[in-house]
Amino acid sequence: VSTVNGVAGPIDTAQLGFTLMHEHIVLQSVGLRSNWPEVFDREFVVRRAVAKLGEAKASGVDTIVDLTTADNGRDMPLVAEIVRQAGTQVIATTGFWMQVPRYFHLRSPDVMADLFLRDIGEGIQGTGVKAGIIKAASNDREVAGPLELSFRAAARAHRRTGVPISTHTDSLQQSGLDQQRVFAEEGVDLTRVVIGHSGDTQDLDYLERLLDRGSYLGMDRFGLDHFGGQQFLTTPQRVAVIAELCRRGYADRMVLSHDASSFADHREPEYQEQTWPDWRYTHIPRDVLPALLAAGVSQAQIDRMTRHNPRAIFERQGAY
Ligand SMILES: [Zn+2]
């Protein structure tokens, strides 16, 4: 039996089922609550997250990968309580998003890798919850500065454990290509990497370059049509890109998700719901899958992207 570290304990990879590969449960501003605890209503957040995870489960979602890192305000005691109440399978992450703490800037990537390994081997924030995936993030065309340290640390922790890597990119900057370069320099098998936010572009040449080096594409921002004045893609546009890549034979290289959250302290919940009404865990099962079928994607290809590929990503483990 092959297992992956989940928030509630090891999950048999055969039981992962329908998996959303890039979501968040709770996003918090780092350092805010330790200074001004009154801005965070813990009971409200728990209640809301349990309800959102319950809706996802009722829509057919079996597993959620929570890619919330320390610099996204990762709070494992809180997530563990939410997961206990919701009963959803959740996989937690180590690694960093783009705000790599200054502690690491003048240190070796091995210092960071050792902490990632602690999250994977012993557990996160004293909870005993072990990370099942490693995150790294960059927006620019070139991976540089403190972000390069975190890519090298992610690569080293990955090679010591076999725990897969999932990235954040700005696909309009084609940042996935240089991410692959750094990983390859570190000896990473690129088929063990998900290049995230690849669904934000219609540039099929760029996407095929990533695919041809063996990585998975995260088509993982369904419902996020726009952000901060920047126009991304609508759901029909995202569906058309996936349908075309399926037609070209890449269904075994894509995973689907929303990059949504149950609660983000960056905005009021009402603001979030009015601005992005489809940015929720249930958009793919309820709306996107029928649209993919209508666009000519087969049920077998959908199963591949939502079930088989996630299982394959978590099943290949062990150091190399
Ligand atoms: Zn994310």
PDB file of N, CA, C and O in Angstrom, residues 29-72:
ATOM      1  N   SER A  29      -2.466  36.980   6.952  1.00  0.00           N
ATOM      2  CA  SER A  29      -1.318  37.875   6.861  1.00  0.00           C
ATOM      3  C   SER A  29      -0.345  37.535   7.992  1.00  0.00           C
ATOM      4  O   SER A  29      -0.739  37.517   9.160  1.00  0.00           O
ATOM      5  N   VAL A  30       0.915  37.262   7.623  1.00  0.00           N
ATOM      6  CA  VAL A  30       1.909  36.856   8.618  1.00  0.00           C
ATOM      7  C   VAL A  30       2.175  37.998   9.604  1.00  0.00           C
ATOM      8  O   VAL A  30       2.361  39.143   9.201  1.00  0.00           O
ATOM      9  N   GLY A  31       2.193  37.694  10.879  1.00  0.00           N
ATOM     10  CA  GLY A  31       2.542  38.678  11.906  1.00  0.00           C
ATOM     11  C   GLY A  31       1.388  39.549  12.369  1.00  0.00           C
ATOM     12  O   GLY A  31       1.534  40.316  13.313  1.00  0.00           O
ATOM     13  N   LEU A  32       0.258  39.452  11.716  1.00  0.00           N
ATOM     14  CA  LEU A  32      -0.870  40.320  12.066  1.00  0.00           C
ATOM     15  C   LEU A  32      -1.489  39.899  13.394  1.00  0.00           C
ATOM     16  O   LEU A  32      -1.653  40.691  14.320  1.00  0.00           O
ATOM     17  N   ARG A  33      -1.818  38.621  13.476  1.00  0.00           N
ATOM     18  CA  ARG A  33      -2.568  38.129  14.640  1.00  0.00           C
ATOM     19  C   ARG A  33      -1.716  38.140  15.913  1.00  0.00           C
ATOM     20  O   ARG A  33      -2.238  38.315  17.010  1.00  0.00           O
ATOM     21  N   SER A  34      -0.387  37.959  15.754  1.00  0.00           N
ATOM     22  CA  SER A  34       0.454  37.979  16.946  1.00  0.00           C
ATOM     23  C   SER A  34       0.530  39.387  17.537  1.00  0.00           C
ATOM     24  O   SER A  34       0.823  39.561  18.718  1.00  0.00           O
ATOM     25  N   ASN A  35       0.271  40.415  16.727  1.00  0.00           N
ATOM     26  CA  ASN A  35       0.270  41.795  17.218  1.00  0.00           C
ATOM     27  C   ASN A  35      -1.111  42.304  17.579  1.00  0.00           C
ATOM     28  O   ASN A  35      -1.274  43.027  18.567  1.00  0.00           O
ATOM     29  N   TRP A  36      -2.097  41.958  16.767  1.00  0.00           N
ATOM     30  CA  TRP A  36      -3.472  42.442  16.975  1.00  0.00           C
ATOM     31  C   TRP A  36      -4.438  41.264  16.881  1.00  0.00           C
ATOM     32  O   TRP A  36      -5.122  41.072  15.859  1.00  0.00           O
ATOM     33  N   PRO A  37      -4.514  40.466  17.939  1.00  0.00           N
ATOM     34  CA  PRO A  37      -5.326  39.243  17.883  1.00  0.00           C
ATOM     35  C   PRO A  37      -6.798  39.520  17.601  1.00  0.00           C
ATOM     36  O   PRO A  37      -7.494  38.650  17.083  1.00  0.00           O
ATOM     37  N   GLU A  38      -7.261  40.737  17.899  1.00  0.00           N
ATOM     38  CA  GLU A  38      -8.697  41.004  17.747  1.00  0.00           C
ATOM     39  C   GLU A  38      -9.151  41.026  16.290  1.00  0.00           C
ATOM     40  O   GLU A  38     -10.349  40.975  16.019  1.00  0.00           O
ATOM     41  N   VAL A  39      -8.225  41.076  15.308  1.00  0.00           N
ATOM     42  CA  VAL A  39      -8.667  41.106  13.913  1.00  0.00           C
ATOM     43  C   VAL A  39      -9.072  39.725  13.403  1.00  0.00           C
ATOM     44  O   VAL A  39      -9.532  39.597  12.270  1.00  0.00           O
ATOM     45  N   PHE A  40      -8.866  38.697  14.214  1.00  0.00           N
ATOM     46  CA  PHE A  40      -9.127  37.342  13.733  1.00  0.00           C
ATOM     47  C   PHE A  40     -10.169  36.667  14.605  1.00  0.00           C
ATOM     48  O   PHE A  40      -9.958  36.459  15.798  1.00  0.00           O
ATOM     49  N   ASP A  41     -11.301  36.316  14.004  1.00  0.00           N
ATOM     50  CA  ASP A  41     -12.392  35.655  14.723  1.00  0.00           C
ATOM     51  C   ASP A  41     -12.297  34.148  14.432  1.00  0.00           C
ATOM     52  O   ASP A  41     -12.842  33.652  13.452  1.00  0.00           O
ATOM     53  N   ARG A  42     -11.584  33.457  15.307  1.00  0.00           N
ATOM     54  CA  ARG A  42     -11.255  32.057  15.051  1.00  0.00           C
ATOM     55  C   ARG A  42     -12.503  31.189  14.859  1.00  0.00           C
ATOM     56  O   ARG A  42     -12.570  30.372  13.949  1.00  0.00           O
ATOM     57  N   GLU A  43     -13.490  31.388  15.709  1.00  0.00           N
ATOM     58  CA  GLU A  43     -14.699  30.548  15.621  1.00  0.00           C
ATOM     59  C   GLU A  43     -15.426  30.745  14.300  1.00  0.00           C
ATOM     60  O   GLU A  43     -15.900  29.791  13.688  1.00  0.00           O
ATOM     61  N   PHE A  44     -15.488  31.998  13.856  1.00  0.00           N
ATOM     62  CA  PHE A  44     -16.123  32.287  12.565  1.00  0.00           C
ATOM     63  C   PHE A  44     -15.372  31.587  11.436  1.00  0.00           C
ATOM     64  O   PHE A  44     -15.980  30.970  10.551  1.00  0.00           O
ATOM     65  N   VAL A  45     -14.055  31.674  11.476  1.00  0.00           N
ATOM     66  CA  VAL A  45     -13.234  31.084  10.415  1.00  0.00           C
ATOM     67  C   VAL A  45     -13.400  29.566  10.386  1.00  0.00           C
ATOM     68  O   VAL A  45     -13.549  28.964   9.316  1.00  0.00           O
ATOM     69  N   VAL A  46     -13.391  28.935  11.549  1.00  0.00           N
ATOM     70  CA  VAL A  46     -13.556  27.479  11.605  1.00  0.00           C
ATOM     71  C   VAL A  46     -14.928  27.091  11.043  1.00  0.00           C
ATOM     72  O   VAL A  46     -15.044  26.204  10.187  1.00  0.00           O
ATOM     73  N   ARG A  47     -15.963  27.788  11.482  1.00  0.00           N
ATOM     74  CA  ARG A  47     -17.318  27.458  11.046  1.00  0.00           C
ATOM     75  C   ARG A  47     -17.444  27.592   9.525  1.00  0.00           C
ATOM     76  O   ARG A  47     -17.999  26.754   8.843  1.00  0.00           O
ATOM     77  N   ARG A  48     -16.900  28.702   9.017  1.00  0.00           N
ATOM     78  CA  ARG A  48     -16.978  28.962   7.576  1.00  0.00           C
ATOM     79  C   ARG A  48     -16.207  27.909   6.769  1.00  0.00           C
ATOM     80  O   ARG A  48     -16.703  27.387   5.768  1.00  0.00           O
ATOM     81  N   ALA A  49     -15.006  27.573   7.229  1.00  0.00           N
ATOM     82  CA  ALA A  49     -14.190  26.607   6.494  1.00  0.00           C
ATOM     83  C   ALA A  49     -14.818  25.215   6.525  1.00  0.00           C
ATOM     84  O   ALA A  49     -14.816  24.505   5.511  1.00  0.00           O
ATOM     85  N   VAL A  50     -15.358  24.828   7.667  1.00  0.00           N
ATOM     86  CA  VAL A  50     -16.009  23.514   7.761  1.00  0.00           C
ATOM     87  C   VAL A  50     -17.186  23.459   6.791  1.00  0.00           C
ATOM     88  O   VAL A  50     -17.395  22.453   6.090  1.00  0.00           O
ATOM     89  N   ALA A  51     -17.946  24.563   6.684  1.00  0.00           N
ATOM     90  CA  ALA A  51     -19.081  24.605   5.756  1.00  0.00           C
ATOM     91  C   ALA A  51     -18.611  24.508   4.304  1.00  0.00           C
ATOM     92  O   ALA A  51     -19.183  23.765   3.496  1.00  0.00           O
ATOM     93  N   LYS A  52     -17.543  25.238   3.955  1.00  0.00           N
ATOM     94  CA  LYS A  52     -17.036  25.222   2.569  1.00  0.00           C
ATOM     95  C   LYS A  52     -16.506  23.837   2.205  1.00  0.00           C
ATOM     96  O   LYS A  52     -16.722  23.352   1.082  1.00  0.00           O
ATOM     97  N   LEU A  53     -15.787  23.206   3.126  1.00  0.00           N
ATOM     98  CA  LEU A  53     -15.273  21.861   2.847  1.00  0.00           C
ATOM     99  C   LEU A  53     -16.422  20.865   2.733  1.00  0.00           C
ATOM    100  O   LEU A  53     -16.374  19.937   1.918  1.00  0.00           O
ATOM    101  N   GLY A  54     -17.479  21.086   3.527  1.00  0.00           N
ATOM    102  CA  GLY A  54     -18.657  20.223   3.443  1.00  0.00           C
ATOM    103  C   GLY A  54     -19.343  20.336   2.088  1.00  0.00           C
ATOM    104  O   GLY A  54     -19.756  19.333   1.497  1.00  0.00           O
ATOM    105  N   GLU A  55     -19.426  21.581   1.558  1.00  0.00           N
ATOM    106  CA  GLU A  55     -20.014  21.772   0.220  1.00  0.00           C
ATOM    107  C   GLU A  55     -19.170  21.065  -0.840  1.00  0.00           C
ATOM    108  O   GLU A  55     -19.706  20.466  -1.778  1.00  0.00           O
ATOM    109  N   ALA A  56     -17.849  21.162  -0.705  1.00  0.00           N
ATOM    110  CA  ALA A  56     -16.962  20.501  -1.670  1.00  0.00           C
ATOM    111  C   ALA A  56     -17.205  18.997  -1.652  1.00  0.00           C
ATOM    112  O   ALA A  56     -17.354  18.362  -2.701  1.00  0.00           O
ATOM    113  N   LYS A  57     -17.265  18.441  -0.451  1.00  0.00           N
ATOM    114  CA  LYS A  57     -17.479  16.999  -0.300  1.00  0.00           C
ATOM    115  C   LYS A  57     -18.806  16.584  -0.922  1.00  0.00           C
ATOM    116  O   LYS A  57     -18.886  15.585  -1.641  1.00  0.00           O
ATOM    117  N   ALA A  58     -19.848  17.375  -0.672  1.00  0.00           N
ATOM    118  CA  ALA A  58     -21.177  17.070  -1.216  1.00  0.00           C
ATOM    119  C   ALA A  58     -21.192  17.158  -2.739  1.00  0.00           C
ATOM    120  O   ALA A  58     -22.041  16.547  -3.391  1.00  0.00           O
ATOM    121  N   SER A  59     -20.239  17.931  -3.318  1.00  0.00           N
ATOM    122  CA  SER A  59     -20.160  18.045  -4.778  1.00  0.00           C
ATOM    123  C   SER A  59     -19.254  16.978  -5.399  1.00  0.00           C
ATOM    124  O   SER A  59     -19.021  16.999  -6.605  1.00  0.00           O
ATOM    125  N   GLY A  60     -18.703  16.095  -4.571  1.00  0.00           N
ATOM    126  CA  GLY A  60     -17.909  14.997  -5.116  1.00  0.00           C
ATOM    127  C   GLY A  60     -16.402  15.140  -4.956  1.00  0.00           C
ATOM    128  O   GLY A  60     -15.649  14.330  -5.492  1.00  0.00           O
ATOM    129  N   VAL A  61     -15.959  16.153  -4.211  1.00  0.00           N
ATOM    130  CA  VAL A  61     -14.513  16.315  -3.981  1.00  0.00           C
ATOM    131  C   VAL A  61     -14.090  15.417  -2.818  1.00  0.00           C
ATOM    132  O   VAL A  61     -14.644  15.503  -1.727  1.00  0.00           O
ATOM    133  N   ASP A  62     -13.110  14.541  -3.078  1.00  0.00           N
ATOM    134  CA  ASP A  62     -12.643  13.633  -2.023  1.00  0.00           C
ATOM    135  C   ASP A  62     -11.432  14.190  -1.276  1.00  0.00           C
ATOM    136  O   ASP A  62     -11.279  13.958  -0.082  1.00  0.00           O
ATOM    137  N   THR A  63     -10.538  14.876  -2.003  1.00  0.00           N
ATOM    138  CA  THR A  63      -9.276  15.323  -1.403  1.00  0.00           C
ATOM    139  C   THR A  63      -8.951  16.739  -1.870  1.00  0.00           C
ATOM    140  O   THR A  63      -9.141  17.072  -3.043  1.00  0.00           O
ATOM    141  N   ILE A  64      -8.456  17.549  -0.937  1.00  0.00           N
ATOM    142  CA  ILE A  64      -8.014  18.909  -1.254  1.00  0.00           C
ATOM    143  C   ILE A  64      -6.552  19.047  -0.853  1.00  0.00           C
ATOM    144  O   ILE A  64      -6.171  18.697   0.273  1.00  0.00           O
ATOM    145  N   VAL A  65      -5.721  19.524  -1.787  1.00  0.00           N
ATOM    146  CA  VAL A  65      -4.332  19.830  -1.475  1.00  0.00           C
ATOM    147  C   VAL A  65      -4.273  21.302  -1.070  1.00  0.00           C
ATOM    148  O   VAL A  65      -4.593  22.187  -1.860  1.00  0.00           O
ATOM    149  N   ASP A  66      -3.909  21.543   0.191  1.00  0.00           N
ATOM    150  CA  ASP A  66      -3.861  22.901   0.749  1.00  0.00           C
ATOM    151  C   ASP A  66      -2.425  23.409   0.612  1.00  0.00           C
ATOM    152  O   ASP A  66      -1.552  23.037   1.388  1.00  0.00           O
ATOM    153  N   LEU A  67      -2.206  24.272  -0.391  1.00  0.00           N
ATOM    154  CA  LEU A  67      -0.842  24.745  -0.666  1.00  0.00           C
ATOM    155  C   LEU A  67      -0.498  26.021   0.105  1.00  0.00           C
ATOM    156  O   LEU A  67       0.185  26.912  -0.412  1.00  0.00           O
ATOM    157  N   THR A  68      -0.968  26.099   1.341  1.00  0.00           N
ATOM    158  CA  THR A  68      -0.712  27.272   2.180  1.00  0.00           C
ATOM    159  C   THR A  68       0.608  27.109   2.927  1.00  0.00           C
ATOM    160  O   THR A  68       0.751  26.234   3.779  1.00  0.00           O
ATOM    161  N   THR A  69       1.562  27.969   2.588  1.00  0.00           N
ATOM    162  CA  THR A  69       2.901  27.903   3.188  1.00  0.00           C
ATOM    163  C   THR A  69       2.983  28.816   4.411  1.00  0.00           C
ATOM    164  O   THR A  69       2.065  29.595   4.695  1.00  0.00           O
ATOM    165  N   ALA A  70       4.132  28.779   5.089  1.00  0.00           N
ATOM    166  CA  ALA A  70       4.345  29.631   6.271  1.00  0.00           C
ATOM    167  C   ALA A  70       4.154  31.102   5.921  1.00  0.00           C
ATOM    168  O   ALA A  70       3.547  31.859   6.692  1.00  0.00           O
ATOM    169  N   ASP A  71       4.658  31.536   4.748  1.00  0.00           N
ATOM    170  CA  ASP A  71       4.519  32.953   4.385  1.00  0.00           C
ATOM    171  C   ASP A  71       3.124  33.282   3.850  1.00  0.00           C
ATOM    172  O   ASP A  71       2.826  34.449   3.562  1.00  0.00           O
ATOM    173  N   ASN A  72       2.249  32.269   3.736  1.00  0.00           N
ATOM    174  CA  ASN A  72       0.817  32.504   3.488  1.00  0.00           C
ATOM    175  C   ASN A  72       0.034  32.449   4.805  1.00  0.00           C
ATOM    176  O   ASN A  72      -1.195  32.380   4.798  1.00  0.00           O
TER     177      ASN A  72
END
